[in-house]
Each structure stands twice: as structure tokens, then as C-alpha cells.
PDB file of C-alpha atoms in Angstrom:
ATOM      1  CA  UNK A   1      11.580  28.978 -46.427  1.00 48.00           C
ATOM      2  CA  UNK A   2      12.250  30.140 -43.272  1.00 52.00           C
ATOM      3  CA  UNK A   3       8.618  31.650 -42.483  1.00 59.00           C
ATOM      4  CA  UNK A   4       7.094  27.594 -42.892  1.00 66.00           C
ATOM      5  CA  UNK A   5       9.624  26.046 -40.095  1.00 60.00           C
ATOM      6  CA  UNK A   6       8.909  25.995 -36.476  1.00 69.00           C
ATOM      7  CA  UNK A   7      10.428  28.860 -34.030  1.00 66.00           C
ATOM      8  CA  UNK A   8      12.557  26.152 -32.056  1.00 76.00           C
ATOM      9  CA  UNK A   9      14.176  25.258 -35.604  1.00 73.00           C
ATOM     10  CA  UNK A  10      15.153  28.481 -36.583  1.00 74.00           C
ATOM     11  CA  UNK A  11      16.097  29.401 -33.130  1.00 84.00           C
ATOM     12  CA  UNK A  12      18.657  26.550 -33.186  1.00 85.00           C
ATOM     13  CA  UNK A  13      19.615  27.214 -36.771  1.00 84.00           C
ATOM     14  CA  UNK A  14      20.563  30.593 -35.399  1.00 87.00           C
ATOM     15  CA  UNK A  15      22.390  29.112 -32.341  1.00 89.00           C
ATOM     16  CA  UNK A  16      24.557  26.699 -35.004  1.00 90.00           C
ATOM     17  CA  UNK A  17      25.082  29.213 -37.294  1.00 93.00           C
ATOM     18  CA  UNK A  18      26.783  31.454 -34.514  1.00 93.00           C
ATOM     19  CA  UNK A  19      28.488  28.773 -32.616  1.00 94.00           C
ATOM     20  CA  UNK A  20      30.247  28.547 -36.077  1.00 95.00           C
ATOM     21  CA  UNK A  21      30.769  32.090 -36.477  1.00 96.00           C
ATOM     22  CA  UNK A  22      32.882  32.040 -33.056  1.00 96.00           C
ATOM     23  CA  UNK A  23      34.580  28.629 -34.135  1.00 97.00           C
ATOM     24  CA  UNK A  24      36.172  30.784 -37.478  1.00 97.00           C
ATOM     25  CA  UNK A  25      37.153  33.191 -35.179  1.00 97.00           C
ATOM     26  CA  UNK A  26      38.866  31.630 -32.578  1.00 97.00           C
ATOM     27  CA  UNK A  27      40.628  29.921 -35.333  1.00 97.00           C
ATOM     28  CA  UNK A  28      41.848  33.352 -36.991  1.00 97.00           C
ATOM     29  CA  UNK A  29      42.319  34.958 -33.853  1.00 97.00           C
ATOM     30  CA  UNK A  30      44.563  31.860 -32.813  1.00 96.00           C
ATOM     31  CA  UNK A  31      46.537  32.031 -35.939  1.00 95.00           C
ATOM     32  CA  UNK A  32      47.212  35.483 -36.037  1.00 95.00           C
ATOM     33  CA  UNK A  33      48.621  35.451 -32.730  1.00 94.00           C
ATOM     34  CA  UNK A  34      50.674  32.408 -33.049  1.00 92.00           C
ATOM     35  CA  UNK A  35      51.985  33.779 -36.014  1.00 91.00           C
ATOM     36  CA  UNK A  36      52.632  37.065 -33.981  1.00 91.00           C
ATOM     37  CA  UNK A  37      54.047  35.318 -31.246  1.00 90.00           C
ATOM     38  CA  UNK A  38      55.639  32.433 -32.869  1.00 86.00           C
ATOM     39  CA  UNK A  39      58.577  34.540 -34.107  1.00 84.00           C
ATOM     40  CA  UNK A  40      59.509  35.379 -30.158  1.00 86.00           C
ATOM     41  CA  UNK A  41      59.329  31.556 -29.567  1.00 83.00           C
ATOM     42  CA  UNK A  42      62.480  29.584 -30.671  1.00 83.00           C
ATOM     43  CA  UNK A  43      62.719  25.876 -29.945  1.00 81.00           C
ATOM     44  CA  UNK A  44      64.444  23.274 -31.397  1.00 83.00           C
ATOM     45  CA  UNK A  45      62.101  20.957 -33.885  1.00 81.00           C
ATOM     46  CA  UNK A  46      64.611  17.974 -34.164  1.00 87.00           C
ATOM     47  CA  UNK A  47      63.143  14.600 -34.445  1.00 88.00           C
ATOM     48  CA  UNK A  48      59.879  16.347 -35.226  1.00 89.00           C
ATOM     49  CA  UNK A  49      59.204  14.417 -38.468  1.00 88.00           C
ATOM     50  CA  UNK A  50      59.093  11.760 -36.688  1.00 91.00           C
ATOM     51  CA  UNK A  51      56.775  12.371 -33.918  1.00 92.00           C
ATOM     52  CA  UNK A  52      54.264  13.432 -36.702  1.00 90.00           C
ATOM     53  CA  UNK A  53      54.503  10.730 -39.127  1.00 89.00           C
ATOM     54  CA  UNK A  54      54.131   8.384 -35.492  1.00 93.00           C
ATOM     55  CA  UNK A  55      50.823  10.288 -34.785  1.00 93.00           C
ATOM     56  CA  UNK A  56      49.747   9.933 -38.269  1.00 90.00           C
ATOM     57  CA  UNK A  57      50.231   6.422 -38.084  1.00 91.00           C
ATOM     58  CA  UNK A  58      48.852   5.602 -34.859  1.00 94.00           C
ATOM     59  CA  UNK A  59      45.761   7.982 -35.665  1.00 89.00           C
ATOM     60  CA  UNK A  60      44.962   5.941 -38.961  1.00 89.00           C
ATOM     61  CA  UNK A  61      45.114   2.661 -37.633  1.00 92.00           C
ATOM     62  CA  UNK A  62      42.921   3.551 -35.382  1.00 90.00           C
ATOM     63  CA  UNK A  63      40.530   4.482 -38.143  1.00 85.00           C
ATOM     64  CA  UNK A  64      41.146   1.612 -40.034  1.00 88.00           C
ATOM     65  CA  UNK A  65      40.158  -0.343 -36.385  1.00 91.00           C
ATOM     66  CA  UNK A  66      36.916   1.558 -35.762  1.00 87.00           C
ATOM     67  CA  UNK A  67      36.238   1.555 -39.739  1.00 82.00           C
ATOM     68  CA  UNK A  68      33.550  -0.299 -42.074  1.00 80.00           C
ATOM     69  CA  UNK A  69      34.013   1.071 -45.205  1.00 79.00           C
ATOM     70  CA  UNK A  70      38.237   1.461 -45.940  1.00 84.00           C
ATOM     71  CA  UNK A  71      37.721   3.122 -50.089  1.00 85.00           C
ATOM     72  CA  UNK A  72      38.701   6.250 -48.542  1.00 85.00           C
ATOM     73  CA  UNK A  73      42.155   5.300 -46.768  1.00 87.00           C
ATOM     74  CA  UNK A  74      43.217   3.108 -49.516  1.00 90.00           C
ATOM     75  CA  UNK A  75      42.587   5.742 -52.102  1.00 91.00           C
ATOM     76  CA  UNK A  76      44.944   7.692 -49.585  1.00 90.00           C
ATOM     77  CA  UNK A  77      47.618   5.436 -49.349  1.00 91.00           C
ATOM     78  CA  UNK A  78      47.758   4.396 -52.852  1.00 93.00           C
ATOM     79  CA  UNK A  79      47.500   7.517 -54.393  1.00 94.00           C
ATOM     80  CA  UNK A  80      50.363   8.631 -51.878  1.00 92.00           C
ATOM     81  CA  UNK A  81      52.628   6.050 -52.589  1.00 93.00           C
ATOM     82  CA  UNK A  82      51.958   6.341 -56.543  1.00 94.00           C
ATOM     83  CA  UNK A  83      53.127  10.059 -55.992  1.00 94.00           C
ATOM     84  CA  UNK A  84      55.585   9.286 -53.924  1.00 93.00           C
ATOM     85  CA  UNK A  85      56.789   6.922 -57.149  1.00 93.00           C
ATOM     86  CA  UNK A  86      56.262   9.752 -59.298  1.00 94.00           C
ATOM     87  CA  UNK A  87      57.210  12.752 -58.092  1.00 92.00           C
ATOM     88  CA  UNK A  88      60.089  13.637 -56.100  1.00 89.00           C
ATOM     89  CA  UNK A  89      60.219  12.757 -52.246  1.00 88.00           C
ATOM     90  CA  UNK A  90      60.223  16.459 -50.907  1.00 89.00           C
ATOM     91  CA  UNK A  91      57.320  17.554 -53.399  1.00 91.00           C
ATOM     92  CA  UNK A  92      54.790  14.904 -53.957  1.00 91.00           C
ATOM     93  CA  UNK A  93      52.317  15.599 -50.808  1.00 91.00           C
ATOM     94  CA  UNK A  94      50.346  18.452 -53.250  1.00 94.00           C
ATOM     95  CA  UNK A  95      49.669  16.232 -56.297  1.00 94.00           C
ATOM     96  CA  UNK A  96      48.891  13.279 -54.018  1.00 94.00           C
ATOM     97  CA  UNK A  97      46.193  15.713 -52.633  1.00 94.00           C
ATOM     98  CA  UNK A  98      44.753  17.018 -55.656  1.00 96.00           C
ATOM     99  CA  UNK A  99      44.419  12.997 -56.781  1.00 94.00           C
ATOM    100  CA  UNK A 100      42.960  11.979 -53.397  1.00 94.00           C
ATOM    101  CA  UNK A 101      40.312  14.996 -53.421  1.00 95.00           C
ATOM    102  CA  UNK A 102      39.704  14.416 -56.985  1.00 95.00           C
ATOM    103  CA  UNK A 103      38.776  10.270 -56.624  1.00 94.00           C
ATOM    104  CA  UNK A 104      37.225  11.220 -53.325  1.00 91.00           C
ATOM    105  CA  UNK A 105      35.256  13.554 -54.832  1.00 93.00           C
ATOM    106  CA  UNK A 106      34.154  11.522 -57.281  1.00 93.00           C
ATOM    107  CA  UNK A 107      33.215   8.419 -55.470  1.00 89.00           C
ATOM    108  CA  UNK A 108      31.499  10.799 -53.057  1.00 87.00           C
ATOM    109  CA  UNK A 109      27.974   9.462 -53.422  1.00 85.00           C
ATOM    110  CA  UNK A 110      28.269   5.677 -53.528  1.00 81.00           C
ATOM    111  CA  UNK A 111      30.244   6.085 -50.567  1.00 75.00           C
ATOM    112  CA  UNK A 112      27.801   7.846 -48.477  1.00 77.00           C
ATOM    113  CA  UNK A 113      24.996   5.876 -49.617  1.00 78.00           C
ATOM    114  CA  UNK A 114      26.964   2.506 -48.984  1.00 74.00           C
ATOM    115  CA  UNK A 115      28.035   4.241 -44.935  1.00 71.00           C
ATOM    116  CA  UNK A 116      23.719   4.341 -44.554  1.00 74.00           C
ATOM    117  CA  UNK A 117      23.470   1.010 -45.447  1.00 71.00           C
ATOM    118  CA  UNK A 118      25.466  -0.403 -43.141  1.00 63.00           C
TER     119      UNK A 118
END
């Protein structure tokens, strides 16, 4: 209950709670105007894939680097690459997903208790 913690709790609850309020909204407010002004804004977005899958990669190995417990990312890349397998190249991304949220879901609790652990 709120009435049994101390002032400087709830006070910083409060602060959280609205420094996440502004957070959602920045984030709408951003996408409704680069929606908006998106559509004024052509550019060419050759060699694009590229440059994403490159930051991708770079961003994981860096994980992987920094990185005790690896379940996660090799639930990611094997479920990826068994949709990949699966499905067809320009639609597997949602049902590798749905079977990466699913297993992470699941594990969810050995995981976290084996990252306090360590």
C-alpha cells in the first residue's frame, strides 16, 4: 500500500512514473510527425539492407562479447535460421518472432535466476 511506504519512495515512484509518461509521448509525438513529414522527404534507400543487417551484426557481437549467459541469442539465431529453412525468405521474420518470444518466454525464470547467480 501506498499509505505504509516512506514519502521519498512515493515521491520518486511519482517522478518514474512521469518520466515514463513523457518517454511514450515523445515517442508518439515523434512518430506522428515523421510519419507526417516523412512523405515530403524522398531519398534514395539503396544499399540500405545492408547497412542494417551490418549494424545488426556488429551490435550482437558485441553482446555476445560483453555476455555471460548466450540461451537468449542462440534461441535467436536458431530459431531464425530454422524459419528461414521453413518459411519463405521474404516472410519468415514474424514466425521466427512468435517462436523466439514463445521459448523466451518460457525459459524466462531459469534465466533470470541463473543472470543473479553469476
Amino acid at each position: 500500500m501506498v499509505f505504509n511506504l516512506p514519502i521519498s519512495l512515493v515521491i520518486y515512484n511519482h517522478f518514474l512514473f512521469f518520466i515514463t509518461l513523457l518517454n511514450h509521448c515523445y515517442w508518439v509525438l515523434g512518430s506522428a510527425l515523421g510519419s507526417i513529414f516523412g512523405s515530403f522527404i524522398t531519398f534514395s534507400t539503396e544499399g540500405i539492407e545492408f547497412v542494417m543487417t551490418a549494424l545488426f551484426v556488429v551490435i550482437f557481437m558485441e553482446q555476445w562479447k560483453k555476455g555471460k549467459q548466450y540461451q537468449s541469442a542462440l534461441i535467436g539465431v536458431g530459431f531464425s535460421s530454422i524459419s528461414l529453412f521453413v518459411f519463405d525468405p521474404s516472410s519468415f521474420i514474424i514466425p521466427a518472432m512468435i517462436l523466439i518470444l514463445a521459448v523466451l518466454t518460457l525459459i524466462r525464470k531459469p534465466v533470470q535466476k541463473a543472470e543473479v547467480t553469476t
